[in-house]
Coordinates of C-alpha atoms in Angstrom, one line a residue:
M856 CA -140.1 99.2 16.9
K857 CA -143.6 100.3 15.7
R858 CA -145.2 99.7 19.1
L859 CA -142.4 101.6 20.8
K860 CA -142.8 104.5 18.5
E861 CA -146.5 104.6 19.1
L862 CA -146.0 104.6 22.9
A863 CA -143.3 107.3 22.6
K864 CA -145.8 109.6 20.8
K865 CA -148.1 109.4 23.9
N866 CA -145.6 111.6 25.8
Y867 CA -145.8 109.7 29.1
S868 CA -142.8 111.6 30.4
A869 CA -144.6 114.9 30.4
K870 CA -147.9 113.3 31.6
M871 CA -146.1 111.7 34.6
A872 CA -144.2 114.9 35.3
N873 CA -147.4 116.8 35.3
S874 CA -148.9 114.3 37.7
V875 CA -146.0 114.7 40.1
I876 CA -146.4 118.5 40.0
A877 CA -150.1 118.1 40.9
K878 CA -149.6 115.5 43.6
F879 CA -146.3 116.5 45.0
P880 CA -146.0 120.3 44.6
E881 CA -143.4 120.5 47.4
L882 CA -140.6 118.0 47.8
T883 CA -139.1 119.7 50.9
D884 CA -139.6 117.2 53.8
K885 CA -136.0 116.0 53.9
W886 CA -132.8 116.3 51.9
Q887 CA -133.4 112.9 50.4
Y888 CA -132.2 111.1 47.3
D889 CA -135.5 110.1 45.8
Y890 CA -136.3 113.8 45.2
G891 CA -133.2 113.9 43.0
V892 CA -134.4 111.1 40.8
V893 CA -137.6 113.1 40.1
F894 CA -135.7 116.3 39.5
K895 CA -133.4 114.5 37.0
G896 CA -136.5 113.2 35.2
M897 CA -138.0 116.7 35.2
E898 CA -134.7 118.0 33.7
Y899 CA -135.0 115.6 30.8
V900 CA -138.6 116.6 30.2
Y901 CA -137.7 120.3 30.3
E902 CA -134.9 119.6 27.7
N903 CA -137.4 117.6 25.5
T904 CA -140.2 120.2 25.7
G905 CA -138.7 123.5 26.6
N906 CA -141.6 124.0 28.9
E907 CA -140.5 126.3 31.8
K908 CA -142.8 124.8 34.3
Y909 CA -140.5 121.8 34.7
F910 CA -137.5 124.0 35.3
E911 CA -139.5 126.1 37.8
Y912 CA -140.5 123.0 39.7
I913 CA -136.9 121.9 40.1
K914 CA -135.8 125.5 41.1
R915 CA -138.6 126.1 43.5
N916 CA -137.9 122.9 45.4
I917 CA -134.1 123.1 45.4
D918 CA -134.3 126.8 46.5
F919 CA -136.2 125.7 49.6
F920 CA -132.9 123.9 50.6
V921 CA -130.2 126.1 49.2
N922 CA -129.5 129.3 51.1
D923 CA -128.0 132.4 49.5
D924 CA -124.6 131.5 50.9
G925 CA -124.8 128.0 49.4
T926 CA -125.4 126.2 52.6
I927 CA -128.0 123.4 52.4
K928 CA -130.9 123.0 54.9
K929 CA -131.4 119.6 56.4
Y930 CA -128.0 118.3 55.1
S931 CA -125.2 117.2 57.3
K932 CA -121.8 116.4 55.9
E933 CA -120.8 114.6 59.1
E934 CA -123.3 111.8 58.4
Y935 CA -121.2 110.8 55.5
N936 CA -124.2 109.4 53.7
I937 CA -123.5 108.9 50.0
D938 CA -127.3 109.1 49.3
H939 CA -127.1 112.8 50.2
I940 CA -125.0 113.6 47.2
N941 CA -127.7 112.7 44.6
N942 CA -129.7 116.0 44.8
G943 CA -126.4 117.7 43.8
K944 CA -127.3 116.8 40.2
A945 CA -130.2 119.2 40.3
I946 CA -128.0 121.9 41.9
L947 CA -125.5 121.5 39.0
F948 CA -128.4 121.7 36.5
L949 CA -129.6 125.0 38.1
F950 CA -126.1 126.4 38.1
R951 CA -125.7 125.6 34.4
K952 CA -129.0 127.3 33.6
T953 CA -128.7 130.4 35.8
S954 CA -125.0 130.9 36.7
E955 CA -126.2 131.8 40.2
E956 CA -123.2 131.6 42.6
K957 CA -125.2 130.0 45.4
Y958 CA -125.6 126.8 43.3
K959 CA -121.9 126.5 42.7
K960 CA -121.2 127.0 46.4
A961 CA -123.8 124.3 47.3
A962 CA -122.2 121.9 44.8
Q963 CA -118.8 122.6 46.4
I964 CA -120.2 121.7 49.8
L965 CA -121.3 118.3 48.4
R966 CA -118.0 117.8 46.6
D967 CA -116.3 118.6 49.9
Q968 CA -118.1 115.6 51.6
L969 CA -116.4 113.4 49.0
R970 CA -113.0 114.7 50.0
T971 CA -113.2 113.2 53.5
H972 CA -115.9 110.6 52.9
P973 CA -114.6 107.3 54.4
R974 CA -113.3 104.7 51.9
T975 CA -112.4 101.1 51.6
T976 CA -108.7 100.2 51.5
E977 CA -108.8 100.4 47.7
G978 CA -110.4 103.8 47.7
G979 CA -114.1 103.0 47.2
F980 CA -116.6 105.2 49.0
W981 CA -118.4 103.6 52.0
H982 CA -122.1 103.6 51.4
K983 CA -122.6 105.4 54.7
K984 CA -120.7 106.0 57.9
I985 CA -123.1 103.8 59.6
Y986 CA -122.4 101.0 57.1
P987 CA -118.6 100.8 57.4
H988 CA -116.3 99.1 54.9
Q989 CA -119.2 98.5 52.5
M990 CA -119.9 99.5 48.9
W991 CA -123.5 99.2 47.6
L992 CA -124.6 99.4 44.0
D993 CA -127.0 102.2 45.0
G994 CA -124.1 104.5 46.1
I995 CA -122.5 104.6 42.6
Y996 CA -125.6 106.3 41.2
M997 CA -125.9 108.6 44.2
A998 CA -122.5 110.1 43.9
S999 CA -120.5 109.3 40.7
P1000 CA -122.5 111.1 38.0
F1001 CA -122.7 114.3 40.2
Y1002 CA -118.9 113.9 40.9
A1003 CA -118.1 113.6 37.2
E1004 CA -120.3 116.5 36.2
Y1005 CA -118.8 118.7 38.9
A1006 CA -115.4 118.0 37.3
T1007 CA -116.6 119.7 34.1
L1008 CA -116.9 123.0 36.0
I1009 CA -113.4 123.3 37.5
G1010 CA -109.7 123.5 36.7
Q1011 CA -108.2 120.7 34.6
D1012 CA -105.8 119.4 37.3
E1013 CA -108.5 118.7 39.9
A1014 CA -110.9 117.6 37.2
D1015 CA -108.5 114.9 36.0
E1016 CA -108.1 113.6 39.6
I1017 CA -111.9 113.5 39.9
Y1018 CA -112.4 111.7 36.6
D1019 CA -109.9 109.0 37.8
D1020 CA -111.7 108.8 41.1
V1021 CA -115.1 108.5 39.5
A1022 CA -113.9 105.7 37.2
K1023 CA -112.3 104.0 40.3
Q1024 CA -115.7 103.9 42.1
V1025 CA -117.5 102.2 39.2
I1026 CA -114.7 99.8 38.4
L1027 CA -114.2 98.7 42.1
C1028 CA -117.9 98.2 42.7
A1029 CA -118.2 96.1 39.5
K1030 CA -115.1 94.1 40.4
H1031 CA -116.4 93.2 43.8
T1032 CA -120.1 92.7 43.2
R1033 CA -120.3 91.0 39.8
D1034 CA -121.2 87.3 39.8
P1035 CA -119.1 85.5 37.1
V1036 CA -121.8 82.9 36.6
T1037 CA -124.8 85.1 35.8
G1038 CA -123.1 88.4 35.1
L1039 CA -125.5 90.0 37.5
H1040 CA -124.3 92.2 40.5
F1041 CA -125.0 91.5 44.1
H1042 CA -126.5 94.4 46.1
G1043 CA -123.6 95.0 48.4
W1044 CA -120.0 94.1 49.3
D1045 CA -118.3 94.1 52.7
E1046 CA -114.6 94.2 52.4
R1047 CA -114.1 93.0 56.0
R1048 CA -116.6 90.1 55.6
E1049 CA -118.0 91.1 59.0
Q1050 CA -121.7 91.5 58.2
R1051 CA -124.0 88.6 58.7
W1052 CA -125.2 89.1 55.2
A1053 CA -121.7 88.9 53.7
N1054 CA -120.3 85.8 52.0
K1055 CA -117.2 84.8 54.0
I1056 CA -115.2 84.3 50.8
T1057 CA -116.4 87.0 48.5
G1058 CA -117.9 89.6 50.9
C1059 CA -121.0 89.9 48.7
S1060 CA -124.6 90.0 49.9
P1061 CA -126.6 86.8 48.9
N1062 CA -129.1 88.1 46.3
F1063 CA -129.6 90.1 43.1
W1064 CA -132.0 92.9 44.0
G1065 CA -133.5 94.5 40.9
R1066 CA -133.4 98.2 41.9
A1067 CA -129.8 97.9 43.1
M1068 CA -128.8 96.9 39.6
G1069 CA -131.0 99.6 38.3
W1070 CA -129.1 102.2 40.2
F1071 CA -125.8 100.7 38.9
A1072 CA -126.9 100.6 35.3
M1073 CA -128.1 104.2 35.4
A1074 CA -124.9 105.3 37.1
A1075 CA -122.7 103.7 34.4
V1076 CA -124.6 105.2 31.5
D1077 CA -124.8 108.6 33.2
V1078 CA -121.1 108.8 34.1
L1079 CA -120.3 108.3 30.4
D1080 CA -122.0 111.7 29.8
F1081 CA -119.1 113.5 31.5
L1082 CA -116.1 111.2 31.4
P1083 CA -113.8 112.5 28.7
Q1084 CA -113.7 110.5 25.4
D1085 CA -110.0 109.9 25.8
H1086 CA -110.1 108.9 29.4
Q1087 CA -108.2 105.7 30.0
S1088 CA -111.0 104.0 31.8
R1089 CA -113.9 105.0 29.5
E1090 CA -113.8 101.8 27.6
T1091 CA -113.7 99.7 30.8
I1092 CA -116.8 101.5 32.1
L1093 CA -118.5 101.0 28.7
A1094 CA -117.7 97.3 28.9
I1095 CA -119.1 97.1 32.5
F1096 CA -122.3 98.8 31.3
K1097 CA -122.7 96.5 28.3
Q1098 CA -122.0 93.4 30.3
L1099 CA -124.7 94.3 32.8
I1100 CA -127.3 95.0 30.1
D1101 CA -126.5 91.7 28.4
A1102 CA -126.9 89.9 31.7
L1103 CA -130.2 91.7 32.5
V1104 CA -131.9 91.0 29.2
K1105 CA -131.5 87.2 29.9
Y1106 CA -133.7 87.7 33.0
Q1107 CA -136.4 89.8 31.4
D1108 CA -139.7 88.1 32.0
P1109 CA -140.8 86.7 28.7
E1110 CA -144.4 87.0 29.6
T1111 CA -144.6 90.6 30.9
G1112 CA -141.4 92.2 29.4
V1113 CA -140.5 93.6 32.9
W1114 CA -138.1 92.5 35.7
Y1115 CA -138.8 90.9 39.0
Q1116 CA -137.9 92.2 42.5
V1117 CA -135.3 89.4 42.9
I1118 CA -134.1 89.3 39.3
N1119 CA -133.1 85.7 38.8
H1120 CA -136.2 84.1 40.5
I1121 CA -138.9 84.8 38.0
G1122 CA -142.1 83.0 39.1
R1123 CA -140.8 81.9 42.5
N1124 CA -143.3 82.1 45.3
G1125 CA -143.6 85.6 46.7
N1126 CA -141.5 87.3 44.0
Y1127 CA -143.2 89.9 41.8
P1128 CA -142.7 92.2 38.8
E1129 CA -141.2 95.4 40.2
A1130 CA -141.7 98.8 38.6
S1131 CA -138.6 100.9 39.7
A1132 CA -136.0 98.4 38.5
S1133 CA -137.9 97.8 35.2
C1134 CA -138.0 101.6 34.6
M1135 CA -134.3 102.0 35.5
F1136 CA -133.3 99.2 33.1
A1137 CA -135.5 100.7 30.3
Y1138 CA -133.9 104.1 30.9
A1139 CA -130.4 102.6 30.7
I1140 CA -131.2 100.7 27.6
A1141 CA -132.9 103.6 25.9
K1142 CA -130.1 106.0 26.7
G1143 CA -127.5 103.4 25.7
I1144 CA -129.2 103.0 22.3
E1145 CA -129.6 106.8 21.8
K1146 CA -125.9 107.4 22.7
G1147 CA -124.6 104.6 20.5
Y1148 CA -123.3 102.4 23.3
L1149 CA -125.8 99.7 22.4
D1150 CA -126.7 98.7 18.9
C1151 CA -130.2 98.6 17.4
S1152 CA -130.7 95.0 18.3
Y1153 CA -131.5 96.1 21.9
I1154 CA -134.6 98.0 20.7
E1155 CA -136.4 94.6 20.9
F1156 CA -135.7 94.4 24.6
L1157 CA -136.6 98.0 25.2
E1158 CA -139.9 97.7 23.3
R1159 CA -140.9 94.7 25.4
A1160 CA -139.8 96.4 28.6
Y1161 CA -141.5 99.8 28.0
E1162 CA -144.7 98.2 26.7
G1163 CA -144.7 96.0 29.8
I1164 CA -144.1 99.0 32.1
I1165 CA -147.0 100.9 30.6
Y1166 CA -149.5 98.1 30.7
R1167 CA -148.4 96.5 34.0
F1168 CA -147.7 99.5 36.2
V1169 CA -149.2 102.7 34.9
E1170 CA -152.8 103.7 35.4
E1171 CA -154.7 106.9 34.9
D1172 CA -157.0 108.1 37.8
E1173 CA -160.3 109.9 37.5
D1174 CA -158.6 113.3 37.3
G1175 CA -156.5 112.3 34.3
L1176 CA -153.3 112.0 36.4
L1177 CA -151.0 109.0 36.2
N1178 CA -150.1 106.6 39.0
L1179 CA -147.2 104.1 39.0
N1180 CA -147.9 100.9 40.9
G1181 CA -145.7 98.1 42.0
V1182 CA -142.7 99.9 43.5
C1183 CA -140.7 98.3 46.3
M1184 CA -140.7 101.0 48.9
V1185 CA -137.2 100.4 50.3
A1186 CA -134.6 97.7 50.7
G1187 CA -131.1 97.7 52.3
L1188 CA -128.6 95.6 54.2
G1189 CA -127.8 95.4 57.9
G1190 CA -129.0 98.2 60.1
N1191 CA -131.6 97.9 62.9
P1192 CA -133.8 96.0 62.6
Y1193 CA -131.3 93.8 60.7
R1194 CA -131.8 93.2 57.0
D1195 CA -130.0 90.0 56.0
G1196 CA -130.3 90.2 52.2
S1197 CA -132.1 86.9 52.0
Y1198 CA -134.7 86.2 49.3
E1199 CA -137.4 86.2 52.0
Y1200 CA -136.2 89.7 53.1
Y1201 CA -136.5 91.3 49.7
I1202 CA -140.0 90.0 49.0
S1203 CA -141.2 91.1 52.4
E1204 CA -140.6 94.9 52.0
P1205 CA -143.8 97.0 51.3
I1206 CA -145.0 97.6 47.8
K1207 CA -146.1 101.1 47.1
T1208 CA -147.9 103.3 44.5
N1209 CA -146.2 106.5 43.4
D1210 CA -143.0 105.9 45.3
L1211 CA -140.8 108.7 44.0
K1212 CA -137.8 106.5 43.2
G1213 CA -140.0 104.6 40.7
V1214 CA -141.9 107.6 39.5
G1215 CA -138.6 109.5 38.8
A1216 CA -137.2 106.4 37.0
F1217 CA -140.3 106.2 34.9
I1218 CA -140.0 109.8 33.8
K1219 CA -136.4 109.3 32.9
A1220 CA -137.1 106.1 30.9
S1221 CA -140.0 107.8 29.1
A1222 CA -138.0 110.9 28.3
W1223 CA -135.3 108.8 26.7
V1224 CA -137.6 106.5 24.8
E1225 CA -139.2 109.7 23.4
R1226 CA -135.8 111.0 22.4
L1227 CA -135.2 108.0 20.2
F1228 CA -138.0 109.2 17.9
M1229 CA -137.6 113.0 18.1

């Protein structure tokens, strides 16, 4: 606890946020989900510090995309890509702060995608139109917290339907991806068992990818921010969250305190400590403790994790700006060229410095570690 408090006092969230503003002043290339991870981190730093520059950074970049009539540049509903919902969280943040109608209209456009987004036979959102009949852990983070927050802004009848749908997404994904032996979750699930990567009995992909579980852990703890206290599925989602954290801490590397690219193969040839997953797990644990979902015994795991992240992945450059090393650039399933979900596949993807998915997760983790001591 003492070491964690000392690290919290160093305000790494603001330092990394400042570094992002300096290195990435414009996040406007594409309407892409990793920008939304950074914007969420900036939102937390803004709430912690009250410094308007973090708010302005989010607003300036989102305003590039959102037109006065609420339409969104570089976004296509017809792609039915669940990743494209994630930036909606920043849009809702701006609507809450400014009450500007264009943000509400933009949020409605993203919500409308979910009205017609293709689903599995049980009602789970496909990850993308190009990945039919599949749910991936990643997609729960991309859409469900936005969807649940959107419900807080509308009439009760539609809100109740959305809350039920949000809960359904989390519960279905957990049901189909959780491994009963380890308690970990497989990256993806194919209800048709048609993909080469899919187990012919379970439909699951063959490995436990760190960042996929990071997305899912963050999704579960974030959904709980908006799901009503008396909702019938709230305790189920809380149990899913706790079960995942309890499984993850068993695979925390005892030497470094962080997690590996393929979670359950610590020390296997080619495997490596991976920054984005480690930051996502630290965020989920810190927020879980702060919100009272996890008891104080989990501080031990958080302290080891956050200390490991700082000393293993974070470095300061000659300009005093922070870098985050050790982030897997991308990983997926299927597609062209085909990604088979094998161990060899996951360790073959490029490792990058300052990949925004990892940087955003680091800011989020740091902001919530700091909140524990505010």
